[in-house]
XYZ file of C-alpha atoms in Angstrom:
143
model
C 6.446 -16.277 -9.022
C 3.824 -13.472 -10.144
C 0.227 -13.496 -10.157
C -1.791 -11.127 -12.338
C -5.252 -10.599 -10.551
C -7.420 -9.684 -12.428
C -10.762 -12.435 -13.572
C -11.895 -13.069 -16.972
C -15.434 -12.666 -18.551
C -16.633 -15.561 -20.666
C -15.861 -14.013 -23.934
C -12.186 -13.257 -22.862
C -12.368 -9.899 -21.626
C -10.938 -8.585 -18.573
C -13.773 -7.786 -15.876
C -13.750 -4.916 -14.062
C -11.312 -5.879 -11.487
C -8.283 -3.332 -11.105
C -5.056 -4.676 -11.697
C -3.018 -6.231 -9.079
C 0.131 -7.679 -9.699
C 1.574 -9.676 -6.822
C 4.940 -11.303 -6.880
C 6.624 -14.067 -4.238
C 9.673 -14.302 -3.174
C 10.561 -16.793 0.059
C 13.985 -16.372 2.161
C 14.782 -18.604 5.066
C 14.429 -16.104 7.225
C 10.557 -14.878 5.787
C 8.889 -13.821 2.587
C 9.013 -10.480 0.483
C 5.769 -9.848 -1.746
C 6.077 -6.986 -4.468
C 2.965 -5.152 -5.362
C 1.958 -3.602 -8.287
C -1.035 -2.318 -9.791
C -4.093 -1.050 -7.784
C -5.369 -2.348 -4.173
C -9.197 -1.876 -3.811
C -12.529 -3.176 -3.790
C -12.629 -5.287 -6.840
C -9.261 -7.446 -5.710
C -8.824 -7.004 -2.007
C -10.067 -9.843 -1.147
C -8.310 -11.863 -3.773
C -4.870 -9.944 -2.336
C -5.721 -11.152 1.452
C -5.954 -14.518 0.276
C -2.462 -14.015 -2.013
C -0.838 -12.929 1.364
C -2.427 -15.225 3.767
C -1.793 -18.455 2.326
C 2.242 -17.294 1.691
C 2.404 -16.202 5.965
C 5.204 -17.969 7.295
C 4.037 -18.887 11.297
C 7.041 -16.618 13.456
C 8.733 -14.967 10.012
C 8.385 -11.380 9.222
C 6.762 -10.760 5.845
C 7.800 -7.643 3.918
C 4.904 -6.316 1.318
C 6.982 -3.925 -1.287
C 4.397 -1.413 -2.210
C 6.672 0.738 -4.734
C 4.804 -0.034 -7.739
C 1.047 0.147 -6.095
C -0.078 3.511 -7.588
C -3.997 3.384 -6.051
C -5.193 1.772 -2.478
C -8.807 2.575 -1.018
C -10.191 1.332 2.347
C -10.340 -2.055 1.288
C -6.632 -2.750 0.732
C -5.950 -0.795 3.932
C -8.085 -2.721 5.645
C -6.258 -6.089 4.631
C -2.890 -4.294 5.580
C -4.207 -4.003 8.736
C -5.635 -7.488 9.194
C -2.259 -8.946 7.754
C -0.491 -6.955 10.479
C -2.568 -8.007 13.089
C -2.098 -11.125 12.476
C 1.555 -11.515 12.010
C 1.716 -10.020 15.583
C -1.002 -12.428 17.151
C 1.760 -15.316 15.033
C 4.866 -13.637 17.148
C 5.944 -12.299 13.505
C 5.981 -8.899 11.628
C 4.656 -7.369 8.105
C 6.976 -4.895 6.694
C 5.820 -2.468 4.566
C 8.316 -1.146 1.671
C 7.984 1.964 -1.089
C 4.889 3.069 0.281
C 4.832 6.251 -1.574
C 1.963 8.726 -3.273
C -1.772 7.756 -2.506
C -1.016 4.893 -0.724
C 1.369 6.644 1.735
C -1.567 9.629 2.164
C -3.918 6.921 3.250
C -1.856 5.288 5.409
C -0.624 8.660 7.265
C -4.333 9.977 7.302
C -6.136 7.220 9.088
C -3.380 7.295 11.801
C -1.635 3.506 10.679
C 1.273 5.318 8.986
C 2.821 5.143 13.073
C 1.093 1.817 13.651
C 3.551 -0.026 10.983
C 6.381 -1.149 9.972
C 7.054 1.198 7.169
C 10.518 1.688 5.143
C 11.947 3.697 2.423
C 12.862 0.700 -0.002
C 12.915 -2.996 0.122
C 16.108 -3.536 0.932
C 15.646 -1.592 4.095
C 12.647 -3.578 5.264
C 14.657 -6.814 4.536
C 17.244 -5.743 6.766
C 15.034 -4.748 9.769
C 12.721 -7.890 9.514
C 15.834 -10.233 9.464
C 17.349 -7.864 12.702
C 14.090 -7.372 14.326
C 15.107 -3.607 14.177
C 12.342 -0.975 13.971
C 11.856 1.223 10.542
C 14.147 4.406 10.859
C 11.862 7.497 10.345
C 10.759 7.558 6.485
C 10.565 11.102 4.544
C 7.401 9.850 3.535
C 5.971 10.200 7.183
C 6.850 13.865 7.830
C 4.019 16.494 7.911
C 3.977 18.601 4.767
């Protein structure tokens, strides 16, 4: 299933919401969400609600960032609320493809180390069904 978030003006023009894409796919062993688009102020809240209602109570969640090109303090901010609350549940968020701007503000504000994080989707899969922390990304090292 994919959800296109963006809202609609009365006269059938897209608002100024930035495009978020969110797709859903559940396992029997958790849920992987694909990203694409742009995470900020005009659909962050929209995206908490996306990923709240699809938590599954003790199952990891992996959120496959490949495709989000643009994230500012308001998507990070549900990233962080998401993972806190998967812990406080006895679960885990996984984060996947976090590459470009995303990755910079995620290594900046010191929550790079604080998550999850893996090179691709498949890898994050893996660890969340084995419990097994991320191996070190190339995305994480110092440049």
């Amino acid at each position: 299933m994919h959800v296109l978030i963006a809202c609609l003006s009365g006269g059938g023009r897209q608002s100024a919401a930035s495009p978020l894409t969110l797709g859903c796919h559940t396992m029997d062993d958790g849920v992987l969400i694909t990203a694409s688009g742009e995470a900020d102020i005009t659909n962050a809240s929209r995206l908490e609600t996306y990923l709240r209602r699809r938590m599954l109570p003790g199952k990891p969640m992996v959120l496959d960032l490949t495709l989000l090109t643009f994230m500012d303090s308001n998507g990070l901010r549900v990233i962080e609320r998401l993972h806190t609350s998967c812990s406080k549940e006895g679960s885990a968020l996984h984060l996947a493809g976090v590459r470009g701007m995303p990755a910079r503000l995620l290594q900046i504000t010191g929550l790079w180390d604080l998550l999850n994080v893996h090179d691709s989707a498949a890898d994050a899969v893996h660890a969340a069904r084995s419990g097994a922390p991320p191996a070190q990304s190339c995305a994480s090292s110092a440049v």
